[in-house]
PDB file of C-alpha atoms and ligand atoms in Angstrom:
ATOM      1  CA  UNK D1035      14.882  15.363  -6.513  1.00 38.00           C
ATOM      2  CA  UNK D1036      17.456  14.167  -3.997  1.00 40.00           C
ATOM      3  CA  UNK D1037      16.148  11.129  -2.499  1.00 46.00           C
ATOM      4  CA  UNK D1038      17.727   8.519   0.212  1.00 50.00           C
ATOM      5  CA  UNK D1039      17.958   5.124  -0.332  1.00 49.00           C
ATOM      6  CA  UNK D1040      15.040   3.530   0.895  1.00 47.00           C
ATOM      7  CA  UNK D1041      12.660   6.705  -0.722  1.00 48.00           C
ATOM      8  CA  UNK D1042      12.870   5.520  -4.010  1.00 51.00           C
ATOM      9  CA  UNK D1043       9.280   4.277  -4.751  1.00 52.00           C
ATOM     10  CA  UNK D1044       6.843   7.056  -3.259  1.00 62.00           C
ATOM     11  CA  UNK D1045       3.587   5.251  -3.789  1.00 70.00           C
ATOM     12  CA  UNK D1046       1.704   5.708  -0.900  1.00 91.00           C
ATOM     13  CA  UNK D1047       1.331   2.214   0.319  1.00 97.00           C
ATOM     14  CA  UNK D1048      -0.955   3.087   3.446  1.00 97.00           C
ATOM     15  CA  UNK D1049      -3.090   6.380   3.205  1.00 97.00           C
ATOM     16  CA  UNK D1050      -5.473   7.613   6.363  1.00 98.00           C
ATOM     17  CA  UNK D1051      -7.027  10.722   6.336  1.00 97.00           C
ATOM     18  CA  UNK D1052      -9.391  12.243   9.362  1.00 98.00           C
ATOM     19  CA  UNK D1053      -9.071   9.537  11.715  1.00 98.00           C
ATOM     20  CA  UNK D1054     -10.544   9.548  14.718  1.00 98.00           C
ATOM     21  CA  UNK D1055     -11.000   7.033  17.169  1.00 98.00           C
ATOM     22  CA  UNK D1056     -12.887   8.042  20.650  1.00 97.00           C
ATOM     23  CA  UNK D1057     -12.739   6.164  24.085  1.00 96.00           C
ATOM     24  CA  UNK D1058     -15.829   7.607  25.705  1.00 93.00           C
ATOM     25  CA  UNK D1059     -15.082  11.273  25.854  1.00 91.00           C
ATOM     26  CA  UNK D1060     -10.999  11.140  25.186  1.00 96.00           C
ATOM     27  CA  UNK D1061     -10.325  11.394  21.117  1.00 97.00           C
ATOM     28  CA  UNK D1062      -7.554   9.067  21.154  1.00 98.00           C
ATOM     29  CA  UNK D1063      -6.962  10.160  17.446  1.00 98.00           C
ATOM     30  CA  UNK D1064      -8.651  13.310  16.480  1.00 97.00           C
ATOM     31  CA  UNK D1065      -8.754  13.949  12.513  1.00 98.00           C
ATOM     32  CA  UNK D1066      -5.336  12.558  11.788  1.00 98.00           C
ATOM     33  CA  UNK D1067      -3.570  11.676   8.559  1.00 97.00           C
ATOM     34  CA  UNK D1068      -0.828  10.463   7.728  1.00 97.00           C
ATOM     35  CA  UNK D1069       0.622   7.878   5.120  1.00 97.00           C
ATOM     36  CA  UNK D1070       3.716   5.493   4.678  1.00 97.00           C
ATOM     37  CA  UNK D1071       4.924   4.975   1.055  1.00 95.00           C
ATOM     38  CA  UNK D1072       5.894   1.923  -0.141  1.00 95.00           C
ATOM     39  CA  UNK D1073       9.737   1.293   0.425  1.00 93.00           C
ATOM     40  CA  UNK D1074      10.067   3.601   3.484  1.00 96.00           C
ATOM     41  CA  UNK D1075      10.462   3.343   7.219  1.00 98.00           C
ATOM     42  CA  UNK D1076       8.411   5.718   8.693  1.00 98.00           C
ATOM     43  CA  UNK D1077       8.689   6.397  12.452  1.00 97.00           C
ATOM     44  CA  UNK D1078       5.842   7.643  14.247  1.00 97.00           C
ATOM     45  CA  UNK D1079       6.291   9.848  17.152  1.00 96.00           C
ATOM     46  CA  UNK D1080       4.784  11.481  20.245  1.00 94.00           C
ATOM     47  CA  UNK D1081       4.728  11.475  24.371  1.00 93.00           C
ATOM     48  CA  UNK D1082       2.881   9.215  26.789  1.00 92.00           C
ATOM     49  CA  UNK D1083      -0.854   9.009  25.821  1.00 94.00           C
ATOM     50  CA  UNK D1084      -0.822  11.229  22.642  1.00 95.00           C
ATOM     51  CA  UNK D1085      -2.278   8.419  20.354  1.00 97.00           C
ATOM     52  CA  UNK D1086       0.650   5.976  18.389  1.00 96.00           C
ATOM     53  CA  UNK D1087      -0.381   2.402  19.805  1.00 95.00           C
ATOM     54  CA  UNK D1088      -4.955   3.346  19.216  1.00 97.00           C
ATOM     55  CA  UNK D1089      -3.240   4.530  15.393  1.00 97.00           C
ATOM     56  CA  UNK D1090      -1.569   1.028  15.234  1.00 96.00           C
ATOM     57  CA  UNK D1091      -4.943  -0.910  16.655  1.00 96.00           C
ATOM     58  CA  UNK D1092      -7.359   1.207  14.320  1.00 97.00           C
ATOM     59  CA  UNK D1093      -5.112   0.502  11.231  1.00 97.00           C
ATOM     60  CA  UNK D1094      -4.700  -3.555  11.916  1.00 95.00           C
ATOM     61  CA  UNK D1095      -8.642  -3.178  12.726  1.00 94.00           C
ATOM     62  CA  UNK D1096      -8.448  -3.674  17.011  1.00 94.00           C
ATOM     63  CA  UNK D1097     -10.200  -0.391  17.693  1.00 96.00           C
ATOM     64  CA  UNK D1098     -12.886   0.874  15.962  1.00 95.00           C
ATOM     65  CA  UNK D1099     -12.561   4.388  14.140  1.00 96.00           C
ATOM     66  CA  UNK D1100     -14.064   7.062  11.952  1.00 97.00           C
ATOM     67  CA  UNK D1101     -12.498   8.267   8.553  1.00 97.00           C
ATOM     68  CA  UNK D1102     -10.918   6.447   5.777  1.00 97.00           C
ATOM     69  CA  UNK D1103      -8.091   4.041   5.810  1.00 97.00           C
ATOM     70  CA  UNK D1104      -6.915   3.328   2.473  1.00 97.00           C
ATOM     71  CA  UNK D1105      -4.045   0.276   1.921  1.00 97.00           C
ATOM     72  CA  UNK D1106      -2.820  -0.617  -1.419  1.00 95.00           C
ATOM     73  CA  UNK D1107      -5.507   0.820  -2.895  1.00 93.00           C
ATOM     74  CA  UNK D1108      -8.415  -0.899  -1.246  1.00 95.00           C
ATOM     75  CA  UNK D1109     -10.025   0.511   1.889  1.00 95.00           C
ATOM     76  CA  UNK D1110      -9.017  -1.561   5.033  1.00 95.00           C
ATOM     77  CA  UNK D1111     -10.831   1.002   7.568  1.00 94.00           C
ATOM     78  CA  UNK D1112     -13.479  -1.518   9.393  1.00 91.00           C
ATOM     79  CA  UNK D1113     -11.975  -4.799   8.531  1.00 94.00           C
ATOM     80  CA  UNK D1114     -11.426  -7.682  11.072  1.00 94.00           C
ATOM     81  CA  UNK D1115      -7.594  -8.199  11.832  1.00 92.00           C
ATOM     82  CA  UNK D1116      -7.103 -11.527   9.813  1.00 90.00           C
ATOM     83  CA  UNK D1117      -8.355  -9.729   6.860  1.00 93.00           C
ATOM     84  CA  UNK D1118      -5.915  -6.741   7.459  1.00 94.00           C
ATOM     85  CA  UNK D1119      -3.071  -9.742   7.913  1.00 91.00           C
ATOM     86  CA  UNK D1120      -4.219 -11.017   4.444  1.00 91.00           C
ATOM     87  CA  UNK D1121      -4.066  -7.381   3.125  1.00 94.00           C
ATOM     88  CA  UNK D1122      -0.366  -7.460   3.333  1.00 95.00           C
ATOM     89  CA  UNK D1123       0.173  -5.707   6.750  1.00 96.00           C
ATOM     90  CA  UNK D1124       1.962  -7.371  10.007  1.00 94.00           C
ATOM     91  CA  UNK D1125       2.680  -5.822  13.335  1.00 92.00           C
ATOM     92  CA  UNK D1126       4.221  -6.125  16.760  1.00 88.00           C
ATOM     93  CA  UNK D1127       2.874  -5.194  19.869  1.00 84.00           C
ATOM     94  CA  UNK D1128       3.845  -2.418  22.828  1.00 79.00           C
ATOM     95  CA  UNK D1129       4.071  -6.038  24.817  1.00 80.00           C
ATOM     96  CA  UNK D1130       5.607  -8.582  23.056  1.00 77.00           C
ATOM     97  CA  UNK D1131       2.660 -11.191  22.038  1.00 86.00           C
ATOM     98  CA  UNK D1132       3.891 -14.614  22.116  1.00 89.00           C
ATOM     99  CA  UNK D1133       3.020 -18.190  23.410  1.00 89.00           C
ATOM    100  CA  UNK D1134       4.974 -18.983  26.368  1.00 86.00           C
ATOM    101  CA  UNK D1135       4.315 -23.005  26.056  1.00 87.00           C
ATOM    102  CA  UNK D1136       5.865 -23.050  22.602  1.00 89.00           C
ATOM    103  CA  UNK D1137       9.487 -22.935  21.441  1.00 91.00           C
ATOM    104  CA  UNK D1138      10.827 -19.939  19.175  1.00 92.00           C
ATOM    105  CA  UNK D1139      10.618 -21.990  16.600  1.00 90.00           C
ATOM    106  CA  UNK D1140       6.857 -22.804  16.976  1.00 87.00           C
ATOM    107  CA  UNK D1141       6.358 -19.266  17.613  1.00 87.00           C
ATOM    108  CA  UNK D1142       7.983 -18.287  14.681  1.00 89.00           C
ATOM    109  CA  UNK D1143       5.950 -21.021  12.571  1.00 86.00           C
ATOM    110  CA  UNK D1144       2.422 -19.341  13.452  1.00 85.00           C
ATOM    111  CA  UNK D1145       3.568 -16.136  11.182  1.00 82.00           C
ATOM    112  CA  UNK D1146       3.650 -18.773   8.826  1.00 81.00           C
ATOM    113  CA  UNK D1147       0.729 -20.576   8.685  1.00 75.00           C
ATOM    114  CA  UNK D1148      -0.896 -19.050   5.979  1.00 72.00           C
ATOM    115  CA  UNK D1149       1.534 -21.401   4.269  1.00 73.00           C
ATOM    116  CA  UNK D1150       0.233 -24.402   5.922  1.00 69.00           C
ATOM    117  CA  UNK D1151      -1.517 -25.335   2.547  1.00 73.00           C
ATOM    118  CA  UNK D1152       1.314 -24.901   0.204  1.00 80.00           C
ATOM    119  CA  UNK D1153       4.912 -25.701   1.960  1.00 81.00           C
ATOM    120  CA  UNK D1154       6.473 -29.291   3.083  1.00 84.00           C
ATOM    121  CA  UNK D1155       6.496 -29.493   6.965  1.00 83.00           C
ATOM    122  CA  UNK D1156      10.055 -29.198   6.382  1.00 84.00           C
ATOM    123  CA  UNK D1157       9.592 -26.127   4.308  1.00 83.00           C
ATOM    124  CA  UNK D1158       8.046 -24.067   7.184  1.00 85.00           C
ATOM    125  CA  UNK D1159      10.732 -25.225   9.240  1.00 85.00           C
ATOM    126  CA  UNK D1160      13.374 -24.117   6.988  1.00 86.00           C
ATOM    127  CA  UNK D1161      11.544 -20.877   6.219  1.00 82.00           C
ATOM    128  CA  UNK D1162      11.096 -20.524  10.163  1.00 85.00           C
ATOM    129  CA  UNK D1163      15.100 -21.230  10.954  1.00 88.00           C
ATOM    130  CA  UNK D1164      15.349 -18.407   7.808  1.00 86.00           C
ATOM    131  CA  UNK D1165      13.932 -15.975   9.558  1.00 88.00           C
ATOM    132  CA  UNK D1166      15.343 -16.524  13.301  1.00 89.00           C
ATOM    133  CA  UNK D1167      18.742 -16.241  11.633  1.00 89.00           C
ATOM    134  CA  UNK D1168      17.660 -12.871   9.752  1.00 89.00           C
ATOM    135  CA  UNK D1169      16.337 -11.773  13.534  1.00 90.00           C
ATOM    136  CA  UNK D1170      19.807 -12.700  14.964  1.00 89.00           C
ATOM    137  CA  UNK D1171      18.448 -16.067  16.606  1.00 89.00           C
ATOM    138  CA  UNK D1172      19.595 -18.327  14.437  1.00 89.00           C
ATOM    139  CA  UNK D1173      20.205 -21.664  16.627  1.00 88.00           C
ATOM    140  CA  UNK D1174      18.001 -20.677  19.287  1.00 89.00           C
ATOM    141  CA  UNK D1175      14.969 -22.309  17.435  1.00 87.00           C
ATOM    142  CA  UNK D1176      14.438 -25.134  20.321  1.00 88.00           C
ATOM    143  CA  UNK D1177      14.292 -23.265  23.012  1.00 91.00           C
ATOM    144  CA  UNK D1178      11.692 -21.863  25.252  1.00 93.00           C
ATOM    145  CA  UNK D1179      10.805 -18.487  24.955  1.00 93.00           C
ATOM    146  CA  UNK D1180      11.515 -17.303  28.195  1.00 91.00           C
ATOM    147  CA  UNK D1181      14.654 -18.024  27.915  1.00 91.00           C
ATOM    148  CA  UNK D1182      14.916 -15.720  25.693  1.00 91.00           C
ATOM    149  CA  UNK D1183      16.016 -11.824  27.006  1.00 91.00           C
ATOM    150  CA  UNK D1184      13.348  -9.433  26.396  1.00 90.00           C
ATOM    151  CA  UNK D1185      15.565  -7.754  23.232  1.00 90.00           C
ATOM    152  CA  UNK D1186      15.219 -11.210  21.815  1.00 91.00           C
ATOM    153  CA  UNK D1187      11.666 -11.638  22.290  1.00 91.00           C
ATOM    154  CA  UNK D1188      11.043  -8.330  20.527  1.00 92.00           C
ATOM    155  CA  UNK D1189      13.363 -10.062  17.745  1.00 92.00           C
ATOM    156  CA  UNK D1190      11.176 -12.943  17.904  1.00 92.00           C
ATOM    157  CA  UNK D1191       8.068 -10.764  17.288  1.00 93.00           C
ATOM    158  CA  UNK D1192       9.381  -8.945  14.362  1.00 93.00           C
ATOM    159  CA  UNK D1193      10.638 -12.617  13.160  1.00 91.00           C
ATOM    160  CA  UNK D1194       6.855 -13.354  13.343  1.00 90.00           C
ATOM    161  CA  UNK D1195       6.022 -11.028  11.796  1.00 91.00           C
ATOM    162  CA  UNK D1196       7.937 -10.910   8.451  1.00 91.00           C
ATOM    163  CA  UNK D1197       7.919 -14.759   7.874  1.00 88.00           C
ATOM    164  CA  UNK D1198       5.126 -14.158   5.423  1.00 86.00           C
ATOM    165  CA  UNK D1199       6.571 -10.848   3.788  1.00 90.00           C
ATOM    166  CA  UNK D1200       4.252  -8.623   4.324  1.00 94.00           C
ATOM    167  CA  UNK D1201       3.687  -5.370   2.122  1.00 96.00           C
ATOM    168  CA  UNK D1202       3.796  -3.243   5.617  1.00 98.00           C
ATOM    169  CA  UNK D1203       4.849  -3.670   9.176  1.00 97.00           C
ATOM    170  CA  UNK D1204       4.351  -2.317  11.916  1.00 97.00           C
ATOM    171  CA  UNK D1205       6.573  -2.005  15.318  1.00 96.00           C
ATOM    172  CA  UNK D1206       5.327  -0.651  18.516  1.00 94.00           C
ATOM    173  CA  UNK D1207       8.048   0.610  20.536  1.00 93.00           C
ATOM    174  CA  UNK D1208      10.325  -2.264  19.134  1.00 93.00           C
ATOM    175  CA  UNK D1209      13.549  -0.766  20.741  1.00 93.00           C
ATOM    176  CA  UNK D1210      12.296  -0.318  24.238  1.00 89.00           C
ATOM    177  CA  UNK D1211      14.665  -1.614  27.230  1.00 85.00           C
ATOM    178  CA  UNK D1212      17.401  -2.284  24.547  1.00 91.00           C
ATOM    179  CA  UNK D1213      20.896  -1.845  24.614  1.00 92.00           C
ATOM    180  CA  UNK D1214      22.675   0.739  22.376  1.00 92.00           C
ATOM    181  CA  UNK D1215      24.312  -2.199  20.921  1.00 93.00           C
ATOM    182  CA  UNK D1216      20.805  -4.134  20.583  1.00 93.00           C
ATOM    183  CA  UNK D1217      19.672  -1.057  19.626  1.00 93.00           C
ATOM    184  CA  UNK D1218      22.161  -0.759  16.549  1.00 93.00           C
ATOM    185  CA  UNK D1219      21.497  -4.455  15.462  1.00 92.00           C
ATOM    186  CA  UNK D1220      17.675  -3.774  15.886  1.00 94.00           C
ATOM    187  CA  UNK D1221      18.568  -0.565  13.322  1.00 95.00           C
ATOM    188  CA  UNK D1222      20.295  -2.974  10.772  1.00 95.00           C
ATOM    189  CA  UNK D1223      17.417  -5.819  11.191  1.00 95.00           C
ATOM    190  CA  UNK D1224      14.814  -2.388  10.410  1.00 96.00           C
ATOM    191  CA  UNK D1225      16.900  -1.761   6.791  1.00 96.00           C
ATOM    192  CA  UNK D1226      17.574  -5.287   6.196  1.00 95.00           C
ATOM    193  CA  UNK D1227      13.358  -5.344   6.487  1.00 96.00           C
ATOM    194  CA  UNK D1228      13.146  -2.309   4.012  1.00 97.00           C
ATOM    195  CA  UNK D1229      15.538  -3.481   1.738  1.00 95.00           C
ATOM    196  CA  UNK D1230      13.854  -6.827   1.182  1.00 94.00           C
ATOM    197  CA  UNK D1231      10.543  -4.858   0.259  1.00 94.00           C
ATOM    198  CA  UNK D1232       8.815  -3.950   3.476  1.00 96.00           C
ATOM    199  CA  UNK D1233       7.897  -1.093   4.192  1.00 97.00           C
ATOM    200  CA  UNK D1234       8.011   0.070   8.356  1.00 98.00           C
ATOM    201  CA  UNK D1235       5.757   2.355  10.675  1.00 98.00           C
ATOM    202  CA  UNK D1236       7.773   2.619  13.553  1.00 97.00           C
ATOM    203  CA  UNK D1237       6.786   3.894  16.967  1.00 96.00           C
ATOM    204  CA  UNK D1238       9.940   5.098  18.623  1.00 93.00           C
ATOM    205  CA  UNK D1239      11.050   7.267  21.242  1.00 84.00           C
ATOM    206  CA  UNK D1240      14.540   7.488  20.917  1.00 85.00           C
ATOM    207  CA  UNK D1241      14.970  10.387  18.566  1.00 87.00           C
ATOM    208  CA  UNK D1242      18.647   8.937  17.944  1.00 89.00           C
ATOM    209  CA  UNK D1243      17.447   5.939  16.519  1.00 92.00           C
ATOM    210  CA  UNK D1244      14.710   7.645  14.425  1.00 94.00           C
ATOM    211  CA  UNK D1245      17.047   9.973  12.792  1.00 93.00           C
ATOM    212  CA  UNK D1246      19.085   6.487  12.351  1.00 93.00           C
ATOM    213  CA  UNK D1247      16.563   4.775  10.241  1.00 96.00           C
ATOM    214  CA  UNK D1248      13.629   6.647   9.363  1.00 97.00           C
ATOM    215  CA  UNK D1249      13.320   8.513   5.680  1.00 97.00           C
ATOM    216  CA  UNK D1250      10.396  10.137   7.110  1.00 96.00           C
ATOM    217  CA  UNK D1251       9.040  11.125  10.692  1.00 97.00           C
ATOM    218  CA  UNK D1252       5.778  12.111  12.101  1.00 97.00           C
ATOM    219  CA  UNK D1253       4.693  13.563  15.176  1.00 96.00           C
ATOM    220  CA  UNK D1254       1.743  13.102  17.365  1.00 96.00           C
ATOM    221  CA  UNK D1255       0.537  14.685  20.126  1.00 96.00           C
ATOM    222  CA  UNK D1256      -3.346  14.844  21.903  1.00 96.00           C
ATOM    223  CA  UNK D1257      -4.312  12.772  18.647  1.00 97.00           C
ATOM    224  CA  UNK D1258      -2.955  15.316  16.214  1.00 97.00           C
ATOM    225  CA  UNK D1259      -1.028  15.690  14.295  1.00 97.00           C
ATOM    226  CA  UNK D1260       1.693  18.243  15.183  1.00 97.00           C
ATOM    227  CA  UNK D1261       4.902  18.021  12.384  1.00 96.00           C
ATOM    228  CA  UNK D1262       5.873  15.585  10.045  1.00 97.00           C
ATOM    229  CA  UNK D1263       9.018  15.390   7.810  1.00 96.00           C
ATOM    230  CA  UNK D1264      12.495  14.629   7.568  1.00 96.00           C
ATOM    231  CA  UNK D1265      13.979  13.307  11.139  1.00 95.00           C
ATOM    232  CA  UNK D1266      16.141  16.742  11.809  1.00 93.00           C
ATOM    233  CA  UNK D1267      13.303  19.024  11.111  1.00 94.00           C
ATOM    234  CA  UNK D1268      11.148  17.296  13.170  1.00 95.00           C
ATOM    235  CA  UNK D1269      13.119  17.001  15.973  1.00 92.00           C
ATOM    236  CA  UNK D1270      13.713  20.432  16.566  1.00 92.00           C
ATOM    237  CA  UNK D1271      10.450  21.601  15.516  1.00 94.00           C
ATOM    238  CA  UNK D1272       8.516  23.651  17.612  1.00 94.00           C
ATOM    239  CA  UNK D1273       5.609  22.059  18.516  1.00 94.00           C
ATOM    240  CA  UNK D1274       8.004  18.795  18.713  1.00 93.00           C
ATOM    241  CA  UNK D1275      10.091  20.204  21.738  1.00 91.00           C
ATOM    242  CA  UNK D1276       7.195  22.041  23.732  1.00 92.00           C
ATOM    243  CA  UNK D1277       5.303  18.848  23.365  1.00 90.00           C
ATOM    244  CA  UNK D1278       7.887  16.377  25.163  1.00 83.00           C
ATOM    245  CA  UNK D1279      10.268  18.951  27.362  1.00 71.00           C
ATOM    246  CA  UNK D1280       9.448  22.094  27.045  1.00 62.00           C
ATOM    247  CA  UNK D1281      12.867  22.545  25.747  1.00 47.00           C
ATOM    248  CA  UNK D1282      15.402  20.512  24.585  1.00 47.00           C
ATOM    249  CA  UNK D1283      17.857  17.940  26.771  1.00 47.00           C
ATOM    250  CA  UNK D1284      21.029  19.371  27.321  1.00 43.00           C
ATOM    251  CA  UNK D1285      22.423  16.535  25.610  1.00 43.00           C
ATOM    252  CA  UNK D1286      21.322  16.438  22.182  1.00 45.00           C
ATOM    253  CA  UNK D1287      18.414  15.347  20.229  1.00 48.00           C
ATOM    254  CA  UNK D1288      17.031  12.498  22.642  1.00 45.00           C
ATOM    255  CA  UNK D1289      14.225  13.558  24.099  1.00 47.00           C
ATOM    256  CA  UNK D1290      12.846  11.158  26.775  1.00 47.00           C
ATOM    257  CA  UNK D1291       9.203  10.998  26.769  1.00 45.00           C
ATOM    258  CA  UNK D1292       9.024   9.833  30.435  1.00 45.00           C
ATOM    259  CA  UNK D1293      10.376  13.310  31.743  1.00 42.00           C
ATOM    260  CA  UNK D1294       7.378  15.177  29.681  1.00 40.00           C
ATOM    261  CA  UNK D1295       4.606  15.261  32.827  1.00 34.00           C
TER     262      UNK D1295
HETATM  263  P1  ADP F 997       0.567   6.087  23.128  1.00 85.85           P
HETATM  264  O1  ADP F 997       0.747   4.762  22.479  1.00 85.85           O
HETATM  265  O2  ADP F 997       0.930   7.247  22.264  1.00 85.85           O
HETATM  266  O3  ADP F 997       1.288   6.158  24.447  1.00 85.85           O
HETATM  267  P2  ADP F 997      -2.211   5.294  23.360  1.00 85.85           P
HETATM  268  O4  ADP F 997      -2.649   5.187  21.957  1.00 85.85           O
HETATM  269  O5  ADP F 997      -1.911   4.021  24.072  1.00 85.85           O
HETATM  270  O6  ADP F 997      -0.974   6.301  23.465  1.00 85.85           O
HETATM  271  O7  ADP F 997      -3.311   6.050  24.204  1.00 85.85           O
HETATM  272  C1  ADP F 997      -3.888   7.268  23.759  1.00 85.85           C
HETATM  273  C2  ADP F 997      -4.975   7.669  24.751  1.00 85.85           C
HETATM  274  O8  ADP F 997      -6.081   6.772  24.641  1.00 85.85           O
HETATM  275  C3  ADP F 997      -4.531   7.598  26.204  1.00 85.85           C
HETATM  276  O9  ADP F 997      -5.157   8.641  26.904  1.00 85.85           O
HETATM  277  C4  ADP F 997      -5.044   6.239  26.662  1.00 85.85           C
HETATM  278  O10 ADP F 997      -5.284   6.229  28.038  1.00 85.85           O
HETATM  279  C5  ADP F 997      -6.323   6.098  25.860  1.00 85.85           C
HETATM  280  N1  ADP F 997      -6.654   4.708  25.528  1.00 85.85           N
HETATM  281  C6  ADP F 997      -5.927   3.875  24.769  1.00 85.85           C
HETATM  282  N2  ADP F 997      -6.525   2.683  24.620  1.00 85.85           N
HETATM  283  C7  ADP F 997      -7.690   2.765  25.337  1.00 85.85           C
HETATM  284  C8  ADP F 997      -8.771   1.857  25.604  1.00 85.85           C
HETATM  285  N3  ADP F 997      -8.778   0.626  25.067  1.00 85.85           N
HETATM  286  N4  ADP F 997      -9.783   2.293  26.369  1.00 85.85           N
HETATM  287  C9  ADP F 997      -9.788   3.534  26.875  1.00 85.85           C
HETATM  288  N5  ADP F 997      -8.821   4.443  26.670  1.00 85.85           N
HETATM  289  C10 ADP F 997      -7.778   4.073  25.917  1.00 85.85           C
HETATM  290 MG1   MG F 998       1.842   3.116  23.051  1.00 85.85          MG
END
């Protein structure tokens, strides 16, 4: 078997099978599956409105679903989202989540505290400044977040995040608004991640950037599933095209999600 770096321990580290979450009448999610193996990033993609941020909630236990959710071997499906944290999964959100009134540092910290109990106050710090520098914000630890530009709250998040190494993590939309350049650095942050151990579900639009990272891609749309496999095939499969354009851009493989209605 010819595998990539980053596909070398197939273990399925998150399995879901027939998922459905409902909203009144609307299936958000409608009998999905999918799973991310350990040691992979996984993107997960789709238009406006066909599902990724309700499969993010329902996995880290925000929206309630039907079906089974399996993580590391245990089911997680029904769990309250500190015990999903505990489980060995971390996530960012479509909106970064952070505390205005604290510093990046403190903000950092709270991924942390888990670690209250067994670290030095000057432990956490340290393991706080480790991960800003990781993130690219290394000396920017004392500062308010807002002054921070919105690529390096989204750095900040995923700092969060990882401080407490989790098994999985998840990133909603992580690269939106970036630059290609804070694109590229997000890109080397995302293997740097991998490569330490963690394994990524990443919502993306950019098909250039998911053909950049991911070892494996799936696509949503109407809360099904609709392909799923290596980032060429399922860029220009079918179902993939007609479901954001119609057809493909002129210009390559990007396919902006925005021009779909
Ligand atoms: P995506 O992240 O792929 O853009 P979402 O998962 O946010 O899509 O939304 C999927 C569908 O579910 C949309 O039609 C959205 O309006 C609806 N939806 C999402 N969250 C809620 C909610 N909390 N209450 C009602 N409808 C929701
Ligand atoms: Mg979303």
């Amino acid at each position: 078997m010819n595998l990539k770096p980053g596909t070398w321990n197939l273990k399925p580290l998150l399995e879901v099978r027939d998922l459905t979450v409902a909203f009144g009448g609307l299936k958000a999610l409608d009998g999905f599956s999918m799973s991310v193996c350990a040691g992979e990033i996984h993107a997960l993609i789709g238009p406006n409105g066909s599902g990724k941020s309700t499969f993010l909630n329902a996995v880290t236990g925000l929206v309630a679903g039907r079906g089974q959710i399996v993580f590391n071997g245990a089911p997680l499906l029904g769990l309250p989202p500190y015990r999903v944290f505990r489980a060995g999964i971390a996530r960012s959100f479509q909106t970064p989540r952070l505390f205005p009134s604290l510093t990046v540092a403190e903000n950092t910290l709270l991924g942390l505290h888990v670690e209250c109990a067994r670290k030095t106050a000057r432990e956490l710090e340290q393991a706080a400044e480790a991960q800003l520098a990781r993130t690219g914000l290394a000396g920017r630890g004392a500062l308010p977040v807002d002054r921070l530009t919105a690529a390096e709250r989204r750095c900040l998040e995923i700092a969060r995040a990882v401080a407490h190494s989790p098994l999985l993590l998840l990133l909603d939309e992580p690269a939106a608004g970036m630059s290609a350049a804070e694109r590229q650095a997000l890109a080397a942050l995302l293997r740097e991640i991998r490569a330490s151990g963690t394994a990524i579900l990443l919502i993306e639009h950019d098909l250039k950037m998911v053909a950049d990272v991911a070892d494996c891609v799936t696509a949503l749309n109407f809360g099904k599933k609709i392909a799923e496999g290596a980032p060429a095939e399922v860029a220009s499969h079918p179902a993939v095209v007609e479901a954001y354009l119609g057809k493909r851009q002129e210009n390559g493989t990007q396919i902006n999600a925005d021009e779909r209605r």
